[in-house]
């Protein structure tokens, strides 16, 4: 099986190297063939792994590939841990990636950087697989930073666009703030566990529950809590949780396929995956869990609000992604890791679908992304329309579709949770359902229904996208509908994850929810009469009323509540604060210490000052050396006389 | 093969080769002859140095490839050479970079070609001498002589303010060297020989140790350079020709750090333990303060120079973490991670900063400006170059999978064992390093073409592609598989750590 896992990661890497180094020699067609074959092989190998581990029930694979370095008895290594959690992630990553690869053929058809794009997305697939398949913290960090690198390269793919290169620098730096915490977390793990291997760490963790470290001023911190929170700061960067969420909306400057792949389906969920993978650690710290719960619920609710005021089709979906990532985080905080991963999976399908459908709209609109200039697209693009509808319904949790199951499970789990912060989280996720429905269908109605607001030129050229674009949409629509029905039983209430996810009995909210679980149909039936569904329906109705029935109303509301609107429009002012306080502040301090400390004090006073002093003194002293013999002779006689007068006994 | 005096060959082939290049340059008008001769000499020296790595015994901490003959018998001074796991990789780095520098100066240097090439070749031999000398007097001779070719390189082929820069460079380092000489002479009087290994074993009382420590510290800190004796470096880099900057960043800075680990730690272990806060404090201060200063530079060479100072902070910190780890955890477990991380950082910083200076040189050769604001949108015209420069920039920010990650990662891991807050401050480099490096990349490479100069740029030629491509391969290889390098350090570092944690009092 080692060969299977190795080829899963190596084929996309080879594809990427081929596309990157020889793309121009190979030409466009052979480049995309090479990378698509690479990712297709990875997908097939993931299916083999799924068959082997899940269907055949083989034990988890945990092996070292090579020792990266060995120092002081500590082995830093590259290795794979393939259990059911990993297999699930591998399937999601490779499937969405394959769809995006195919879609890219159509979307990037006329782009001069075609080969470069395929090189990057194949490299991304490799990095993401390295991240999820790792069996140790070193490789996790390697994959973690590598996906960040590819994200940087892809957001700035159109590097002539000032907004794109601003966004990619911002994304990288904000992620680095997260990684700063993450790296310290890893250092803490090494210090207290003397190993970076998951198995070693998880086995040793229960014995260290009460271990404390002396921080400063006799302040003692629980070691496990410190580790968990530091690692979670990394997840906050990667999975865009408040206040490190600011990079994700801007990342929409990248081409749409990568918004689907990286900034919706896979990379941004790396943080969720990481926390679920570390469940044996997080279970030991209720403080960390509460922290996660609160951060997640703030993100889920407040980022949803922002989706309502966006006019760029991709930014609406981006804020929706932020909000949904908040839901996943809430699930983790409530110890319902399986529900978090379940939502991660369903979200990967329907959000990739939504983004790719939005991309299809963008192609038809000649790269116009403002939804105020769309409308009535239904009759021009039927396939895109139906796919977008399925995606939106799945997102708002329409009973029976995939998002319904995962979202309901999270809401029920939070309701059952007894951790501090759970009450707030419950209100946030409940209210979030209404908001989600509102912004999703606002966008949906504005794009596909109502008046055609585009200019005549655009309208004349409106047409459905080619089949390389619509086929991935249809292929993603299938799991968006069905994956929930098919997998909720085993994933949430069965023992699918086994020992990959560990939950302490007192935290096990999913078991509590599962007591009422009688099967898929019962769950749907229960859902239809529950509060979340009513809230979702109300959201859709509100959207319909405001944007279809009375399109004059939103303007009135905007005027009436100007203060609130402005706050939302400026995204609560995070960006303004960051750019003045952090970016501006650092530059000001930098300039200050450079000009004063380096240039004026060290160079001006000490270095050049010393030189000047020497010069000054020698300037005075050199007058003694006149070069006249009689001056010297005179000085000698005077000296001699002085000496004589000193030594002679008078 | 092993009977050959390899170290002497690596020292004297380039020095004599340099003299030969001078002679040929005097009688031949064809600069290409001197170029090819220089390349041949540097490649030969590199090839001769490879067996040092290939035949190196990683299981012992003893000096290897030892050569010892009396030099000035009545003073008990020997021509005494040898390498261990610390110095051997640095010698390879030196011989490798000399080849790169000869190639880098190929078409660029048009005046006094023979003298230029000879300076670098002679300097190569002297630097190898510094890293392999085991006799204090011999070490000092190499150490001082090395300044001369560098002085000439900046002073003759340098930029407009080269006279100020050379004087500053020379006086700064000479000031340090004088204290170093005093310390060496004192030790000689005490030990009766100049053998560095005798110095290691010499028992000294605390007061003496502190004085010796401070003398060494001043001498070596200037060379590293550490804050606040760093201001010569940006000036020297800015004025030096590309090749000079590369050697300065890749090799010269390593000499100071080498002095720390060859002299200070083993000769004055108790003073080191007592005064480690000084080094740790200055290192972490360099990492934070210098990163802030680097942020606001408009001159690319200055920016990379400041970045070098911050990265060298990791080296000095890694060396001196052992004492605080011992105090904090009551064991030296993990201290080796810090020291070996610092050693990897030395090699890696050589590769990365060397590569970045070459990148600046490539642009400077075309547009004759080092100012960030003179560029913009270079990637449009030089895609291959942009790809490589982004790679080196990422390596400079410590991206995993590049060599830049390995050293920083290890040092931060070890720093955490020493003190949580020290590690926290150190780890800010993740953010700050990325900020100043990538901000520069954004302004230089990305965006629309900003001016006619950039619009007329041509992408890398074959020579430049090979030069930067080789470095790129090394940076990635070392990042993905550092084990072969790290294994070289183990025996020496373990031995060193036991030595420095054993009191001499």
mmCIF file of C-alpha atoms in Angstrom, chain B residues 44-383:
data_model
loop_
_atom_site.group_PDB
_atom_site.id
_atom_site.type_symbol
_atom_site.label_atom_id
_atom_site.label_comp_id
_atom_site.label_asym_id
_atom_site.label_seq_id
_atom_site.Cartn_x
_atom_site.Cartn_y
_atom_site.Cartn_z
ATOM 1 C CA UNK B 44 39.813 22.639 -9.540
ATOM 2 C CA UNK B 45 39.788 23.942 -5.970
ATOM 3 C CA UNK B 46 36.143 22.955 -5.655
ATOM 4 C CA UNK B 47 36.815 19.464 -6.978
ATOM 5 C CA UNK B 48 39.748 19.035 -4.614
ATOM 6 C CA UNK B 49 37.529 20.056 -1.700
ATOM 7 C CA UNK B 50 34.860 17.441 -2.460
ATOM 8 C CA UNK B 51 36.821 14.544 -0.900
ATOM 9 C CA UNK B 52 36.719 16.486 2.361
ATOM 10 C CA UNK B 53 32.997 15.779 2.409
ATOM 11 C CA UNK B 54 33.074 12.388 0.743
ATOM 12 C CA UNK B 55 35.791 10.919 2.957
ATOM 13 C CA UNK B 56 34.660 12.683 6.120
ATOM 14 C CA UNK B 57 34.194 10.405 9.110
ATOM 15 C CA UNK B 58 30.917 11.479 10.749
ATOM 16 C CA UNK B 59 31.408 9.250 13.757
ATOM 17 C CA UNK B 60 34.234 11.137 15.389
ATOM 18 C CA UNK B 61 34.596 14.563 16.896
ATOM 19 C CA UNK B 62 38.348 14.566 16.343
ATOM 20 C CA UNK B 63 40.006 16.833 13.824
ATOM 21 C CA UNK B 64 40.375 15.204 10.438
ATOM 22 C CA UNK B 65 42.690 15.718 7.454
ATOM 23 C CA UNK B 66 45.205 17.043 9.968
ATOM 24 C CA UNK B 67 48.498 18.534 8.756
ATOM 25 C CA UNK B 68 51.095 19.760 11.223
ATOM 26 C CA UNK B 69 54.576 21.086 10.502
ATOM 27 C CA UNK B 70 56.649 23.577 12.488
ATOM 28 C CA UNK B 71 56.406 27.073 11.081
ATOM 29 C CA UNK B 72 58.174 29.368 13.565
ATOM 30 C CA UNK B 73 59.727 26.809 15.891
ATOM 31 C CA UNK B 74 61.201 29.144 18.479
ATOM 32 C CA UNK B 75 57.744 30.591 19.209
ATOM 33 C CA UNK B 76 56.161 27.162 19.061
ATOM 34 C CA UNK B 77 53.993 28.164 16.132
ATOM 35 C CA UNK B 78 52.899 25.473 13.748
ATOM 36 C CA UNK B 79 51.439 25.263 10.303
ATOM 37 C CA UNK B 80 48.600 23.232 11.766
ATOM 38 C CA UNK B 81 45.446 22.445 9.778
ATOM 39 C CA UNK B 82 42.446 20.216 10.341
ATOM 40 C CA UNK B 83 38.680 20.194 10.079
ATOM 41 C CA UNK B 84 35.775 18.873 12.075
ATOM 42 C CA UNK B 85 32.057 18.768 11.428
ATOM 43 C CA UNK B 86 31.711 22.479 11.999
ATOM 44 C CA UNK B 87 34.365 23.763 9.624
ATOM 45 C CA UNK B 88 34.251 21.198 6.818
ATOM 46 C CA UNK B 89 30.882 22.299 5.326
ATOM 47 C CA UNK B 90 32.005 25.920 5.457
ATOM 48 C CA UNK B 91 35.067 25.077 3.369
ATOM 49 C CA UNK B 92 32.883 23.459 0.747
ATOM 50 C CA UNK B 93 30.620 26.479 0.763
ATOM 51 C CA UNK B 94 33.656 28.695 0.169
ATOM 52 C CA UNK B 95 35.024 26.719 -2.752
ATOM 53 C CA UNK B 96 31.543 26.426 -4.260
ATOM 54 C CA UNK B 97 30.791 30.107 -4.017
ATOM 55 C CA UNK B 98 34.103 31.100 -5.543
ATOM 56 C CA UNK B 99 33.096 29.236 -8.692
ATOM 57 C CA UNK B 100 29.753 31.044 -8.655
ATOM 58 C CA UNK B 101 31.422 34.404 -8.161
ATOM 59 C CA UNK B 102 33.842 33.846 -11.030
ATOM 60 C CA UNK B 103 30.868 33.034 -13.247
ATOM 61 C CA UNK B 104 28.911 36.004 -11.910
ATOM 62 C CA UNK B 105 31.676 38.415 -12.865
ATOM 63 C CA UNK B 106 32.210 36.922 -16.324
ATOM 64 C CA UNK B 107 30.909 39.603 -18.685
ATOM 65 C CA UNK B 108 30.115 42.123 -16.037
ATOM 66 C CA UNK B 109 33.653 43.028 -15.046
ATOM 67 C CA UNK B 110 35.321 44.662 -17.984
ATOM 68 C CA UNK B 111 38.173 46.494 -16.323
ATOM 69 C CA UNK B 112 41.142 44.942 -14.584
ATOM 70 C CA UNK B 113 39.663 41.478 -15.088
ATOM 71 C CA UNK B 114 42.769 39.619 -14.027
ATOM 72 C CA UNK B 115 43.132 41.568 -10.816
ATOM 73 C CA UNK B 116 39.439 41.103 -9.997
ATOM 74 C CA UNK B 117 39.533 37.374 -10.488
ATOM 75 C CA UNK B 118 42.838 37.063 -8.666
ATOM 76 C CA UNK B 119 41.440 38.886 -5.653
ATOM 77 C CA UNK B 120 38.621 36.386 -5.347
ATOM 78 C CA UNK B 121 40.871 33.379 -5.838
ATOM 79 C CA UNK B 122 43.393 34.548 -3.278
ATOM 80 C CA UNK B 123 40.604 35.392 -0.885
ATOM 81 C CA UNK B 124 39.193 31.912 -1.348
ATOM 82 C CA UNK B 125 42.448 30.336 -0.236
ATOM 83 C CA UNK B 126 42.680 32.648 2.764
ATOM 84 C CA UNK B 127 39.110 31.940 3.835
ATOM 85 C CA UNK B 128 39.662 28.217 3.638
ATOM 86 C CA UNK B 129 42.739 28.874 5.750
ATOM 87 C CA UNK B 130 40.632 30.597 8.405
ATOM 88 C CA UNK B 131 38.242 27.674 8.579
ATOM 89 C CA UNK B 132 40.953 25.038 8.729
ATOM 90 C CA UNK B 133 43.678 26.666 10.850
ATOM 91 C CA UNK B 134 44.164 24.980 14.197
ATOM 92 C CA UNK B 135 47.010 27.210 15.262
ATOM 93 C CA UNK B 136 45.986 30.553 16.691
ATOM 94 C CA UNK B 137 48.791 32.477 15.025
ATOM 95 C CA UNK B 138 48.115 30.888 11.663
ATOM 96 C CA UNK B 139 44.439 31.618 12.125
ATOM 97 C CA UNK B 140 45.166 35.239 12.837
ATOM 98 C CA UNK B 141 47.368 35.587 9.787
ATOM 99 C CA UNK B 142 44.651 34.206 7.511
ATOM 100 C CA UNK B 143 42.009 36.248 9.317
ATOM 101 C CA UNK B 144 43.803 39.523 8.738
ATOM 102 C CA UNK B 145 45.111 38.811 5.235
ATOM 103 C CA UNK B 146 41.597 38.045 4.110
ATOM 104 C CA UNK B 147 40.640 41.664 4.691
ATOM 105 C CA UNK B 148 43.051 42.884 2.043
ATOM 106 C CA UNK B 149 41.472 41.375 -1.073
ATOM 107 C CA UNK B 150 38.016 42.372 0.171
ATOM 108 C CA UNK B 151 39.277 45.876 0.804
ATOM 109 C CA UNK B 152 40.566 46.005 -2.762
ATOM 110 C CA UNK B 153 37.407 44.529 -4.266
ATOM 111 C CA UNK B 154 35.160 47.136 -2.694
ATOM 112 C CA UNK B 155 37.665 49.945 -3.106
ATOM 113 C CA UNK B 156 38.438 49.357 -6.787
ATOM 114 C CA UNK B 157 35.346 47.818 -8.345
ATOM 115 C CA UNK B 158 32.844 49.382 -5.959
ATOM 116 C CA UNK B 159 30.219 52.076 -6.244
ATOM 117 C CA UNK B 160 30.473 55.849 -5.793
ATOM 118 C CA UNK B 161 30.839 55.876 -1.997
ATOM 119 C CA UNK B 162 33.329 53.041 -2.012
ATOM 120 C CA UNK B 163 36.076 54.884 -0.155
ATOM 121 C CA UNK B 164 33.855 55.608 2.832
ATOM 122 C CA UNK B 165 32.566 52.042 2.781
ATOM 123 C CA UNK B 166 36.005 50.427 2.593
ATOM 124 C CA UNK B 167 37.431 52.546 5.366
ATOM 125 C CA UNK B 168 34.448 51.866 7.569
ATOM 126 C CA UNK B 169 34.640 48.158 6.807
ATOM 127 C CA UNK B 170 38.363 48.007 7.433
ATOM 128 C CA UNK B 171 38.446 50.056 10.620
ATOM 129 C CA UNK B 172 35.429 48.323 12.116
ATOM 130 C CA UNK B 173 36.821 44.857 11.589
ATOM 131 C CA UNK B 174 40.357 45.877 12.405
ATOM 132 C CA UNK B 175 39.207 47.280 15.722
ATOM 133 C CA UNK B 176 37.734 43.885 16.514
ATOM 134 C CA UNK B 177 40.828 42.083 15.319
ATOM 135 C CA UNK B 178 43.137 43.921 17.671
ATOM 136 C CA UNK B 179 41.227 42.692 20.697
ATOM 137 C CA UNK B 180 41.231 39.235 19.186
ATOM 138 C CA UNK B 181 45.015 39.379 18.874
ATOM 139 C CA UNK B 182 45.428 40.415 22.497
ATOM 140 C CA UNK B 183 43.281 37.514 23.624
ATOM 141 C CA UNK B 184 45.249 35.088 21.471
ATOM 142 C CA UNK B 185 48.581 36.318 22.828
ATOM 143 C CA UNK B 186 47.369 36.039 26.414
ATOM 144 C CA UNK B 187 46.223 32.491 25.784
ATOM 145 C CA UNK B 188 49.568 31.702 24.130
ATOM 146 C CA UNK B 189 51.432 32.904 27.169
ATOM 147 C CA UNK B 190 49.237 30.794 29.423
ATOM 148 C CA UNK B 191 49.254 27.658 27.302
ATOM 149 C CA UNK B 192 52.745 27.873 25.896
ATOM 150 C CA UNK B 193 51.535 27.103 22.405
ATOM 151 C CA UNK B 194 49.219 28.582 19.841
ATOM 152 C CA UNK B 195 47.314 25.346 19.276
ATOM 153 C CA UNK B 196 43.596 26.056 19.435
ATOM 154 C CA UNK B 197 43.016 22.596 20.828
ATOM 155 C CA UNK B 198 45.408 23.425 23.691
ATOM 156 C CA UNK B 199 43.425 26.595 24.275
ATOM 157 C CA UNK B 200 40.263 24.486 24.582
ATOM 158 C CA UNK B 201 41.781 22.404 27.325
ATOM 159 C CA UNK B 202 43.375 25.342 29.150
ATOM 160 C CA UNK B 203 41.925 25.928 32.625
ATOM 161 C CA UNK B 204 41.181 29.586 33.299
ATOM 162 C CA UNK B 205 39.680 31.371 36.266
ATOM 163 C CA UNK B 206 36.450 33.278 35.977
ATOM 164 C CA UNK B 207 37.841 36.811 35.741
ATOM 165 C CA UNK B 208 40.266 35.818 33.018
ATOM 166 C CA UNK B 209 37.502 33.994 31.192
ATOM 167 C CA UNK B 210 35.286 37.056 31.254
ATOM 168 C CA UNK B 211 38.024 39.260 29.819
ATOM 169 C CA UNK B 212 38.941 36.744 27.134
ATOM 170 C CA UNK B 213 35.253 36.260 26.394
ATOM 171 C CA UNK B 214 34.682 39.974 25.938
ATOM 172 C CA UNK B 215 37.746 40.380 23.752
ATOM 173 C CA UNK B 216 36.695 37.524 21.487
ATOM 174 C CA UNK B 217 33.131 38.717 21.569
ATOM 175 C CA UNK B 218 34.029 42.171 20.297
ATOM 176 C CA UNK B 219 36.259 40.749 17.613
ATOM 177 C CA UNK B 220 33.746 38.275 16.312
ATOM 178 C CA UNK B 221 30.537 40.242 16.860
ATOM 179 C CA UNK B 222 31.770 42.898 14.446
ATOM 180 C CA UNK B 223 32.235 40.262 11.811
ATOM 181 C CA UNK B 224 28.841 38.534 12.260
ATOM 182 C CA UNK B 225 27.731 41.398 12.559
ATOM 183 C CA UNK B 226 25.594 41.768 15.651
ATOM 184 C CA UNK B 227 23.640 44.804 16.650
ATOM 185 C CA UNK B 228 24.973 47.487 17.420
ATOM 186 C CA UNK B 229 28.228 46.953 15.530
ATOM 187 C CA UNK B 230 26.464 46.167 12.289
ATOM 188 C CA UNK B 231 26.397 49.484 10.453
ATOM 189 C CA UNK B 232 29.441 48.722 8.312
ATOM 190 C CA UNK B 233 27.626 45.882 6.567
ATOM 191 C CA UNK B 234 24.878 47.762 4.708
ATOM 192 C CA UNK B 235 27.426 50.300 3.484
ATOM 193 C CA UNK B 236 29.915 47.657 2.411
ATOM 194 C CA UNK B 237 27.218 45.683 0.595
ATOM 195 C CA UNK B 238 25.813 48.676 -1.177
ATOM 196 C CA UNK B 239 29.193 49.773 -2.520
ATOM 197 C CA UNK B 240 30.654 46.328 -3.230
ATOM 198 C CA UNK B 241 30.365 44.811 -6.704
ATOM 199 C CA UNK B 242 27.979 41.858 -6.925
ATOM 200 C CA UNK B 243 30.719 39.279 -6.417
ATOM 201 C CA UNK B 244 31.987 41.134 -3.371
ATOM 202 C CA UNK B 245 28.529 41.234 -1.833
ATOM 203 C CA UNK B 246 28.071 37.542 -2.454
ATOM 204 C CA UNK B 247 31.318 36.583 -0.759
ATOM 205 C CA UNK B 248 30.702 39.065 2.023
ATOM 206 C CA UNK B 249 27.255 37.657 2.764
ATOM 207 C CA UNK B 250 27.926 34.021 2.048
ATOM 208 C CA UNK B 251 31.346 33.634 3.635
ATOM 209 C CA UNK B 252 32.694 36.590 5.571
ATOM 210 C CA UNK B 253 29.769 36.832 7.973
ATOM 211 C CA UNK B 254 30.209 33.156 8.745
ATOM 212 C CA UNK B 255 33.729 33.822 10.025
ATOM 213 C CA UNK B 256 32.428 35.748 12.996
ATOM 214 C CA UNK B 257 29.968 33.016 13.836
ATOM 215 C CA UNK B 258 32.704 30.437 13.332
ATOM 216 C CA UNK B 259 34.820 32.314 15.842
ATOM 217 C CA UNK B 260 32.000 32.106 18.380
ATOM 218 C CA UNK B 261 31.857 28.361 18.192
ATOM 219 C CA UNK B 262 35.560 27.654 17.666
ATOM 220 C CA UNK B 263 36.966 30.059 20.268
ATOM 221 C CA UNK B 264 34.468 31.594 22.657
ATOM 222 C CA UNK B 265 32.326 28.641 23.640
ATOM 223 C CA UNK B 266 35.070 26.048 24.194
ATOM 224 C CA UNK B 267 37.780 28.370 25.568
ATOM 225 C CA UNK B 268 35.599 30.316 27.982
ATOM 226 C CA UNK B 269 32.656 28.028 28.817
ATOM 227 C CA UNK B 270 32.029 29.463 32.276
ATOM 228 C CA UNK B 271 32.042 33.045 31.115
ATOM 229 C CA UNK B 272 29.775 31.997 28.258
ATOM 230 C CA UNK B 273 27.346 30.450 30.705
ATOM 231 C CA UNK B 274 27.488 33.568 32.838
ATOM 232 C CA UNK B 275 27.095 36.043 29.982
ATOM 233 C CA UNK B 276 24.831 34.102 27.651
ATOM 234 C CA UNK B 277 22.018 36.599 28.278
ATOM 235 C CA UNK B 278 24.156 39.195 26.525
ATOM 236 C CA UNK B 279 24.378 37.158 23.337
ATOM 237 C CA UNK B 280 20.787 35.937 23.461
ATOM 238 C CA UNK B 281 19.558 39.458 24.104
ATOM 239 C CA UNK B 282 21.585 40.950 21.293
ATOM 240 C CA UNK B 283 20.550 38.166 18.936
ATOM 241 C CA UNK B 284 16.859 38.514 19.574
ATOM 242 C CA UNK B 285 17.200 42.266 19.469
ATOM 243 C CA UNK B 286 18.830 41.931 16.056
ATOM 244 C CA UNK B 287 16.041 39.682 14.858
ATOM 245 C CA UNK B 288 13.315 42.145 15.819
ATOM 246 C CA UNK B 289 15.017 45.523 15.426
ATOM 247 C CA UNK B 290 16.818 44.778 12.190
ATOM 248 C CA UNK B 291 13.674 43.336 10.646
ATOM 249 C CA UNK B 292 11.940 46.636 11.317
ATOM 250 C CA UNK B 293 14.785 48.553 9.744
ATOM 251 C CA UNK B 294 14.832 46.242 6.726
ATOM 252 C CA UNK B 295 11.172 47.001 6.164
ATOM 253 C CA UNK B 296 11.765 50.615 5.192
ATOM 254 C CA UNK B 297 14.781 50.274 2.888
ATOM 255 C CA UNK B 298 14.499 51.367 -0.703
ATOM 256 C CA UNK B 299 17.906 50.059 -1.719
ATOM 257 C CA UNK B 300 17.561 46.342 -2.426
ATOM 258 C CA UNK B 301 21.108 45.553 -1.381
ATOM 259 C CA UNK B 302 20.610 47.369 1.902
ATOM 260 C CA UNK B 303 17.411 45.460 2.475
ATOM 261 C CA UNK B 304 19.122 42.122 1.930
ATOM 262 C CA UNK B 305 22.062 43.258 4.044
ATOM 263 C CA UNK B 306 19.757 44.044 6.948
ATOM 264 C CA UNK B 307 17.943 40.783 6.387
ATOM 265 C CA UNK B 308 21.330 39.047 6.657
ATOM 266 C CA UNK B 309 21.957 40.614 10.037
ATOM 267 C CA UNK B 310 18.576 39.401 11.266
ATOM 268 C CA UNK B 311 19.248 35.906 9.959
ATOM 269 C CA UNK B 312 22.680 35.806 11.546
ATOM 270 C CA UNK B 313 20.886 36.542 14.810
ATOM 271 C CA UNK B 314 19.563 32.989 14.583
ATOM 272 C CA UNK B 315 23.090 31.660 14.319
ATOM 273 C CA UNK B 316 24.431 33.435 17.375
ATOM 274 C CA UNK B 317 21.295 32.590 19.313
ATOM 275 C CA UNK B 318 21.415 28.909 18.382
ATOM 276 C CA UNK B 319 25.003 28.610 19.631
ATOM 277 C CA UNK B 320 24.273 30.080 23.035
ATOM 278 C CA UNK B 321 20.956 28.444 23.891
ATOM 279 C CA UNK B 322 22.591 25.507 25.632
ATOM 280 C CA UNK B 323 23.120 27.259 28.969
ATOM 281 C CA UNK B 324 19.584 28.526 29.385
ATOM 282 C CA UNK B 325 18.173 25.179 28.265
ATOM 283 C CA UNK B 326 20.294 23.551 30.931
ATOM 284 C CA UNK B 327 19.014 25.979 33.542
ATOM 285 C CA UNK B 328 15.389 25.729 32.431
ATOM 286 C CA UNK B 329 15.032 21.976 31.896
ATOM 287 C CA UNK B 330 18.008 20.676 33.878
ATOM 288 C CA UNK B 331 19.201 18.749 30.866
ATOM 289 C CA UNK B 332 21.011 19.619 27.673
ATOM 290 C CA UNK B 333 18.548 17.533 25.707
ATOM 291 C CA UNK B 334 17.549 19.709 22.789
ATOM 292 C CA UNK B 335 20.546 22.028 22.941
ATOM 293 C CA UNK B 336 22.065 20.196 19.986
ATOM 294 C CA UNK B 337 18.991 21.156 17.966
ATOM 295 C CA UNK B 338 19.840 24.790 18.565
ATOM 296 C CA UNK B 339 23.532 24.489 17.693
ATOM 297 C CA UNK B 340 22.968 22.329 14.626
ATOM 298 C CA UNK B 341 20.126 24.592 13.559
ATOM 299 C CA UNK B 342 22.517 27.508 13.776
ATOM 300 C CA UNK B 343 25.097 25.628 11.725
ATOM 301 C CA UNK B 344 22.520 24.777 9.066
ATOM 302 C CA UNK B 345 21.469 28.400 9.106
ATOM 303 C CA UNK B 346 25.062 29.431 8.354
ATOM 304 C CA UNK B 347 25.178 27.295 5.227
ATOM 305 C CA UNK B 348 21.639 28.101 4.208
ATOM 306 C CA UNK B 349 22.009 31.822 4.729
ATOM 307 C CA UNK B 350 25.109 31.674 2.565
ATOM 308 C CA UNK B 351 23.162 30.090 -0.256
ATOM 309 C CA UNK B 352 20.092 32.286 0.031
ATOM 310 C CA UNK B 353 21.632 35.680 0.627
ATOM 311 C CA UNK B 354 24.275 34.893 -1.980
ATOM 312 C CA UNK B 355 21.516 34.064 -4.428
ATOM 313 C CA UNK B 356 19.560 37.189 -3.573
ATOM 314 C CA UNK B 357 22.603 39.384 -4.074
ATOM 315 C CA UNK B 358 23.152 37.695 -7.416
ATOM 316 C CA UNK B 359 19.531 38.468 -8.296
ATOM 317 C CA UNK B 360 20.050 42.120 -7.467
ATOM 318 C CA UNK B 361 23.250 41.987 -9.484
ATOM 319 C CA UNK B 362 21.395 40.593 -12.487
ATOM 320 C CA UNK B 363 19.013 43.533 -12.399
ATOM 321 C CA UNK B 364 21.779 46.022 -11.658
ATOM 322 C CA UNK B 365 23.777 44.859 -14.667
ATOM 323 C CA UNK B 366 20.801 45.754 -16.845
ATOM 324 C CA UNK B 367 19.434 48.960 -15.339
ATOM 325 C CA UNK B 368 22.274 50.187 -13.104
ATOM 326 C CA UNK B 369 20.013 50.842 -10.153
ATOM 327 C CA UNK B 370 19.524 49.070 -6.876
ATOM 328 C CA UNK B 371 16.573 51.158 -5.871
ATOM 329 C CA UNK B 372 13.259 49.346 -5.452
ATOM 330 C CA UNK B 373 11.395 52.323 -6.836
ATOM 331 C CA UNK B 374 13.358 52.129 -10.096
ATOM 332 C CA UNK B 375 11.731 48.774 -10.827
ATOM 333 C CA UNK B 376 8.211 47.392 -11.002
ATOM 334 C CA UNK B 377 6.668 44.735 -13.182
ATOM 335 C CA UNK B 378 9.981 43.002 -13.885
ATOM 336 C CA UNK B 379 8.146 39.658 -14.046
ATOM 337 C CA UNK B 380 6.497 40.763 -17.271
ATOM 338 C CA UNK B 381 9.822 40.953 -19.029
ATOM 339 C CA UNK B 382 11.915 38.415 -17.115
ATOM 340 C CA UNK B 383 9.623 35.502 -16.202
#
